[in-house]
Amino acid sequence: MKISVLTPSFNSGKYLKRAIKSVLIQNYKDFEHIIVDSASTDDTLSIVKEYTHIKFLSEKDDGQSDAMNKAFRMSSGDVIVYLNADDEFLPEAFNTIELAFKNNENADIVVGNLIFKSGNKSSLRIPSISYKKVLQYWLNLFPNNPVSYFYKRNVQLLIGDFPIDDHYSMDIWFLLKAYQRFKLVKIDKTLGVFHSDGLNKTTTINLGQNLHNAIKKHLKNDNPLMFPYFYFKFITARFK
């Protein structure tokens, strides 16, 4: 089972070695690591040159979603996972995922736990695979970071490209469609670390409002006839 690790980056040299090494320590034979960089001006290029196994593209793009789409088109794996340049996998994550897919042949997506780390504090995040629960974003039960979920290639082929005009909630856009259409399996294993240094995109935007807007758009576009009913239920649940 070939795993494609896809990393969008921009001026992420401060963290990039940690991310790359977290892939290498998996001791997993059949993988590829693709980094698509937005013409960084820091030491990203010199760092990548130290690792001959990496497939690397650096050019100006239209933001993170554009880089993610490019990386996917460059990939050839059976299983896809996105690794942000400032995050990392825990040891044995790939072997754990391979076993989970083998034990659950009908699964399209495998979701694990992750560690959220900010400064000296860390906490365990345990996502849900319930579509209804991830709609209720204030419960914080959706996978907070792509390091905690792996999916079969066909999932992204059927969902399509990440929207390049959305740089803040493309993850939840993808997850809502995936949760609605595909077979998910939850495993009680911790797969990676989501690092927050206070400067991440996640911590410098109005995350709640962006999630709310993304979910509203999803409900309206994917369930147009039932949108008024679903949105009413969504809003009333929010303020119970």
mmCIF file of C-alpha atoms in Angstrom:
data_model
loop_
_atom_site.group_PDB
_atom_site.id
_atom_site.type_symbol
_atom_site.label_atom_id
_atom_site.label_comp_id
_atom_site.label_asym_id
_atom_site.label_seq_id
_atom_site.Cartn_x
_atom_site.Cartn_y
_atom_site.Cartn_z
ATOM 1 C CA MET A 1 0.000 0.000 0.000
ATOM 2 C CA LYS A 2 1.773 3.128 -1.224
ATOM 3 C CA ILE A 3 1.276 6.227 0.926
ATOM 4 C CA SER A 4 1.624 9.683 -0.612
ATOM 5 C CA VAL A 5 2.574 12.385 1.887
ATOM 6 C CA LEU A 6 1.727 15.819 0.476
ATOM 7 C CA THR A 7 3.163 18.981 2.023
ATOM 8 C CA PRO A 8 2.270 22.531 0.960
ATOM 9 C CA SER A 9 4.836 25.045 2.180
ATOM 10 C CA PHE A 10 5.755 28.710 2.192
ATOM 11 C CA ASN A 11 8.718 30.055 4.141
ATOM 12 C CA SER A 12 8.448 27.073 6.491
ATOM 13 C CA GLY A 13 12.143 26.292 6.797
ATOM 14 C CA LYS A 14 11.975 26.775 10.553
ATOM 15 C CA TYR A 15 9.867 23.615 10.880
ATOM 16 C CA LEU A 16 10.427 21.657 7.685
ATOM 17 C CA LYS A 17 13.148 19.279 8.888
ATOM 18 C CA ARG A 18 10.925 18.112 11.735
ATOM 19 C CA ALA A 19 8.150 17.290 9.287
ATOM 20 C CA ILE A 20 10.476 15.489 6.862
ATOM 21 C CA LYS A 21 12.149 13.464 9.607
ATOM 22 C CA SER A 22 8.761 12.416 10.989
ATOM 23 C CA VAL A 23 8.095 10.736 7.633
ATOM 24 C CA LEU A 24 11.489 9.062 7.493
ATOM 25 C CA ILE A 25 11.256 7.595 11.008
ATOM 26 C CA GLN A 26 8.196 5.617 9.930
ATOM 27 C CA ASN A 27 10.540 3.000 8.425
ATOM 28 C CA TYR A 28 7.809 2.382 5.870
ATOM 29 C CA LYS A 29 9.079 1.222 2.500
ATOM 30 C CA ASP A 30 6.368 2.188 0.038
ATOM 31 C CA PHE A 31 5.850 5.928 0.333
ATOM 32 C CA GLU A 32 6.537 9.191 -1.435
ATOM 33 C CA HIS A 33 6.893 12.660 0.033
ATOM 34 C CA ILE A 34 5.932 15.562 -2.210
ATOM 35 C CA ILE A 35 6.529 19.164 -1.184
ATOM 36 C CA VAL A 36 4.940 21.942 -3.221
ATOM 37 C CA ASP A 37 6.376 25.287 -2.228
ATOM 38 C CA SER A 38 5.138 28.779 -3.025
ATOM 39 C CA ALA A 39 8.509 30.246 -4.096
ATOM 40 C CA SER A 40 9.822 30.581 -0.546
ATOM 41 C CA THR A 41 12.550 33.103 0.184
ATOM 42 C CA ASP A 42 13.889 31.420 3.325
ATOM 43 C CA ASP A 43 16.086 28.298 3.583
ATOM 44 C CA THR A 44 13.373 25.887 2.379
ATOM 45 C CA LEU A 45 15.193 25.042 -0.865
ATOM 46 C CA SER A 46 18.521 24.270 0.822
ATOM 47 C CA ILE A 47 16.764 22.068 3.379
ATOM 48 C CA VAL A 48 14.912 20.069 0.737
ATOM 49 C CA LYS A 49 18.152 19.510 -1.193
ATOM 50 C CA GLU A 50 19.450 17.540 1.792
ATOM 51 C CA TYR A 51 16.802 14.860 1.165
ATOM 52 C CA THR A 52 17.067 13.214 -2.227
ATOM 53 C CA HIS A 53 13.879 11.177 -1.801
ATOM 54 C CA ILE A 54 11.621 14.245 -1.858
ATOM 55 C CA LYS A 55 9.703 15.289 -4.956
ATOM 56 C CA PHE A 56 9.854 19.073 -4.910
ATOM 57 C CA LEU A 57 8.165 21.861 -6.829
ATOM 58 C CA SER A 58 8.687 25.530 -6.025
ATOM 59 C CA GLU A 59 6.802 28.198 -7.964
ATOM 60 C CA LYS A 60 4.361 31.011 -7.348
ATOM 61 C CA ASP A 61 0.849 29.772 -6.772
ATOM 62 C CA ASP A 62 -2.609 30.902 -5.712
ATOM 63 C CA GLY A 63 -2.318 29.855 -2.090
ATOM 64 C CA GLN A 64 -2.402 26.707 -0.008
ATOM 65 C CA SER A 65 -5.305 25.032 -1.800
ATOM 66 C CA ASP A 66 -3.537 25.486 -5.135
ATOM 67 C CA ALA A 67 -0.388 23.895 -3.707
ATOM 68 C CA MET A 68 -2.420 20.996 -2.278
ATOM 69 C CA ASN A 69 -4.044 20.370 -5.651
ATOM 70 C CA LYS A 70 -0.680 20.422 -7.413
ATOM 71 C CA ALA A 71 0.800 17.981 -4.909
ATOM 72 C CA PHE A 72 -2.088 15.571 -5.389
ATOM 73 C CA ARG A 73 -1.696 15.663 -9.167
ATOM 74 C CA MET A 74 2.004 14.821 -8.722
ATOM 75 C CA SER A 75 1.230 11.873 -6.457
ATOM 76 C CA SER A 76 0.716 8.198 -7.257
ATOM 77 C CA GLY A 77 -0.113 6.639 -3.880
ATOM 78 C CA ASP A 78 -2.976 4.343 -2.981
ATOM 79 C CA VAL A 79 -3.459 6.322 0.233
ATOM 80 C CA ILE A 80 -3.213 10.093 0.630
ATOM 81 C CA VAL A 81 -2.281 12.184 3.653
ATOM 82 C CA TYR A 82 -1.459 15.875 3.916
ATOM 83 C CA LEU A 83 1.316 16.903 6.279
ATOM 84 C CA ASN A 84 1.560 20.617 6.936
ATOM 85 C CA ALA A 85 5.144 21.823 7.031
ATOM 86 C CA ASP A 86 4.935 22.734 10.723
ATOM 87 C CA ASP A 87 3.407 19.451 11.922
ATOM 88 C CA GLU A 88 4.682 15.897 12.329
ATOM 89 C CA PHE A 89 3.737 12.235 12.414
ATOM 90 C CA LEU A 90 4.326 10.041 15.424
ATOM 91 C CA PRO A 91 6.379 6.825 15.020
ATOM 92 C CA GLU A 92 4.523 3.839 13.557
ATOM 93 C CA ALA A 93 1.705 5.985 12.152
ATOM 94 C CA PHE A 94 2.060 4.530 8.637
ATOM 95 C CA ASN A 95 2.162 0.914 9.784
ATOM 96 C CA THR A 96 -0.883 1.603 11.952
ATOM 97 C CA ILE A 97 -2.758 3.013 8.968
ATOM 98 C CA GLU A 98 -1.772 0.146 6.683
ATOM 99 C CA LEU A 99 -3.070 -2.354 9.240
ATOM 100 C CA ALA A 100 -6.293 -0.379 9.717
ATOM 101 C CA PHE A 101 -7.039 -0.438 5.991
ATOM 102 C CA LYS A 102 -6.220 -4.151 5.778
ATOM 103 C CA ASN A 103 -8.538 -4.888 8.698
ATOM 104 C CA ASN A 104 -11.295 -2.718 7.219
ATOM 105 C CA GLU A 105 -11.289 -3.456 3.504
ATOM 106 C CA ASN A 106 -14.381 -1.347 2.821
ATOM 107 C CA ALA A 107 -13.002 1.737 4.552
ATOM 108 C CA ASP A 108 -12.318 4.814 2.439
ATOM 109 C CA ILE A 109 -10.955 6.965 5.269
ATOM 110 C CA VAL A 110 -9.211 6.066 8.506
ATOM 111 C CA VAL A 111 -9.308 8.657 11.288
ATOM 112 C CA GLY A 112 -7.057 8.583 14.335
ATOM 113 C CA ASN A 113 -6.311 10.832 17.276
ATOM 114 C CA LEU A 114 -3.775 13.619 17.397
ATOM 115 C CA ILE A 115 -1.884 15.705 19.905
ATOM 116 C CA PHE A 116 -2.448 19.445 19.872
ATOM 117 C CA LYS A 117 0.656 21.206 21.122
ATOM 118 C CA SER A 118 0.984 24.902 21.885
ATOM 119 C CA GLY A 119 4.109 26.045 23.671
ATOM 120 C CA ASN A 120 4.697 23.778 26.660
ATOM 121 C CA LYS A 121 1.084 22.608 26.759
ATOM 122 C CA SER A 122 -0.340 19.650 24.896
ATOM 123 C CA SER A 123 -3.691 17.901 24.780
ATOM 124 C CA LEU A 124 -5.139 14.837 23.113
ATOM 125 C CA ARG A 125 -7.804 15.446 20.476
ATOM 126 C CA ILE A 126 -10.165 12.571 19.684
ATOM 127 C CA PRO A 127 -12.172 13.244 16.518
ATOM 128 C CA SER A 128 -15.567 11.797 15.685
ATOM 129 C CA ILE A 129 -16.549 10.101 12.429
ATOM 130 C CA SER A 130 -20.176 11.225 12.811
ATOM 131 C CA TYR A 131 -21.281 13.596 10.048
ATOM 132 C CA LYS A 132 -23.817 15.202 12.399
ATOM 133 C CA LYS A 133 -21.214 15.821 15.083
ATOM 134 C CA VAL A 134 -18.638 17.390 12.761
ATOM 135 C CA LEU A 135 -21.352 19.757 11.502
ATOM 136 C CA GLN A 136 -21.556 21.000 15.091
ATOM 137 C CA TYR A 137 -18.087 22.528 14.901
ATOM 138 C CA TRP A 138 -18.310 24.102 18.357
ATOM 139 C CA LEU A 139 -18.076 20.581 19.829
ATOM 140 C CA ASN A 140 -14.537 20.439 18.369
ATOM 141 C CA LEU A 141 -15.016 16.841 17.245
ATOM 142 C CA PHE A 142 -13.906 17.208 13.634
ATOM 143 C CA PRO A 143 -10.312 16.218 12.812
ATOM 144 C CA ASN A 144 -8.393 19.383 13.672
ATOM 145 C CA ASN A 145 -5.486 18.597 11.402
ATOM 146 C CA PRO A 146 -4.903 16.395 8.327
ATOM 147 C CA VAL A 147 -2.107 14.549 10.120
ATOM 148 C CA SER A 148 -4.862 12.510 11.812
ATOM 149 C CA TYR A 149 -6.675 11.140 8.768
ATOM 150 C CA PHE A 150 -5.584 9.105 5.754
ATOM 151 C CA TYR A 151 -7.814 8.273 2.793
ATOM 152 C CA LYS A 152 -7.857 6.239 -0.374
ATOM 153 C CA ARG A 153 -6.937 8.048 -3.558
ATOM 154 C CA ASN A 154 -10.417 7.681 -5.001
ATOM 155 C CA VAL A 155 -11.866 9.918 -2.286
ATOM 156 C CA GLN A 156 -10.075 13.005 -3.542
ATOM 157 C CA LEU A 157 -10.621 12.065 -7.192
ATOM 158 C CA LEU A 158 -14.371 11.995 -6.614
ATOM 159 C CA ILE A 159 -14.566 15.083 -4.409
ATOM 160 C CA GLY A 160 -12.366 17.124 -6.729
ATOM 161 C CA ASP A 161 -9.882 19.937 -6.261
ATOM 162 C CA PHE A 162 -9.712 22.017 -3.120
ATOM 163 C CA PRO A 163 -11.238 25.444 -3.884
ATOM 164 C CA ILE A 164 -8.370 27.852 -4.509
ATOM 165 C CA ASP A 165 -10.438 30.846 -3.371
ATOM 166 C CA ASP A 166 -10.691 29.332 0.122
ATOM 167 C CA HIS A 167 -7.468 29.528 2.138
ATOM 168 C CA TYR A 168 -8.968 29.087 5.599
ATOM 169 C CA SER A 169 -11.587 26.340 5.651
ATOM 170 C CA MET A 170 -10.667 24.034 2.766
ATOM 171 C CA ASP A 171 -10.053 21.236 5.268
ATOM 172 C CA ILE A 172 -13.584 21.326 6.679
ATOM 173 C CA TRP A 173 -14.945 21.712 3.116
ATOM 174 C CA PHE A 174 -13.233 18.452 2.202
ATOM 175 C CA LEU A 175 -14.141 16.644 5.422
ATOM 176 C CA LEU A 176 -17.850 17.465 5.196
ATOM 177 C CA LYS A 177 -18.055 16.047 1.681
ATOM 178 C CA ALA A 178 -15.976 13.023 2.650
ATOM 179 C CA TYR A 179 -18.002 12.328 5.802
ATOM 180 C CA GLN A 180 -21.217 12.556 3.814
ATOM 181 C CA ARG A 181 -20.202 10.268 0.948
ATOM 182 C CA PHE A 182 -17.617 7.732 2.110
ATOM 183 C CA LYS A 183 -17.035 4.928 4.591
ATOM 184 C CA LEU A 184 -15.017 6.047 7.625
ATOM 185 C CA VAL A 185 -13.306 4.003 10.305
ATOM 186 C CA LYS A 186 -12.114 5.439 13.616
ATOM 187 C CA ILE A 187 -9.081 3.916 15.335
ATOM 188 C CA ASP A 188 -7.957 4.595 18.880
ATOM 189 C CA LYS A 189 -4.396 5.399 17.867
ATOM 190 C CA THR A 190 -2.592 8.747 17.977
ATOM 191 C CA LEU A 191 -1.059 9.466 14.589
ATOM 192 C CA GLY A 192 0.594 12.867 14.773
ATOM 193 C CA VAL A 193 1.166 16.240 16.368
ATOM 194 C CA PHE A 194 -0.541 19.481 15.405
ATOM 195 C CA HIS A 195 1.828 22.266 16.435
ATOM 196 C CA SER A 196 0.598 25.769 17.157
ATOM 197 C CA ASP A 197 3.081 28.533 17.887
ATOM 198 C CA GLY A 198 0.496 31.312 17.864
ATOM 199 C CA LEU A 199 1.448 32.340 14.335
ATOM 200 C CA ASN A 200 -0.296 29.530 12.452
ATOM 201 C CA LYS A 201 -3.066 30.414 10.069
ATOM 202 C CA THR A 202 -5.430 28.515 12.381
ATOM 203 C CA THR A 203 -4.686 30.838 15.277
ATOM 204 C CA THR A 204 -4.598 34.126 13.355
ATOM 205 C CA ILE A 205 -8.076 33.985 11.808
ATOM 206 C CA ASN A 206 -11.594 34.009 13.190
ATOM 207 C CA LEU A 207 -11.715 30.224 13.046
ATOM 208 C CA GLY A 208 -15.236 29.839 14.419
ATOM 209 C CA GLN A 209 -16.732 32.237 11.890
ATOM 210 C CA ASN A 210 -14.877 30.610 9.011
ATOM 211 C CA LEU A 211 -16.069 27.161 10.079
ATOM 212 C CA HIS A 212 -19.628 28.429 10.427
ATOM 213 C CA ASN A 213 -19.537 29.965 6.949
ATOM 214 C CA ALA A 214 -18.022 26.824 5.418
ATOM 215 C CA ILE A 215 -20.681 24.583 6.970
ATOM 216 C CA LYS A 216 -23.496 26.914 5.917
ATOM 217 C CA LYS A 217 -22.167 26.918 2.342
ATOM 218 C CA HIS A 218 -21.849 23.135 2.404
ATOM 219 C CA LEU A 219 -25.415 22.632 3.590
ATOM 220 C CA LYS A 220 -26.749 25.073 1.011
ATOM 221 C CA ASN A 221 -24.813 23.587 -1.920
ATOM 222 C CA ASP A 222 -25.019 19.875 -1.075
ATOM 223 C CA ASN A 223 -28.573 19.837 0.283
ATOM 224 C CA PRO A 224 -30.320 22.728 -1.526
ATOM 225 C CA LEU A 225 -33.879 21.418 -1.152
ATOM 226 C CA MET A 226 -33.421 20.599 2.514
ATOM 227 C CA PHE A 227 -31.164 23.551 3.326
ATOM 228 C CA PRO A 228 -33.722 25.588 5.350
ATOM 229 C CA TYR A 229 -34.509 22.565 7.539
ATOM 230 C CA PHE A 230 -30.896 21.475 8.019
ATOM 231 C CA TYR A 231 -29.674 24.995 8.721
ATOM 232 C CA PHE A 232 -32.439 25.587 11.247
ATOM 233 C CA LYS A 233 -31.461 22.395 13.064
ATOM 234 C CA PHE A 234 -27.791 23.409 12.860
ATOM 235 C CA ILE A 235 -28.403 26.875 14.329
ATOM 236 C CA THR A 236 -30.755 25.725 17.083
ATOM 237 C CA ALA A 237 -28.229 23.041 18.138
ATOM 238 C CA ARG A 238 -25.527 25.724 18.331
ATOM 239 C CA PHE A 239 -27.389 27.783 20.891
ATOM 240 C CA LYS A 240 -28.930 25.110 23.073
#
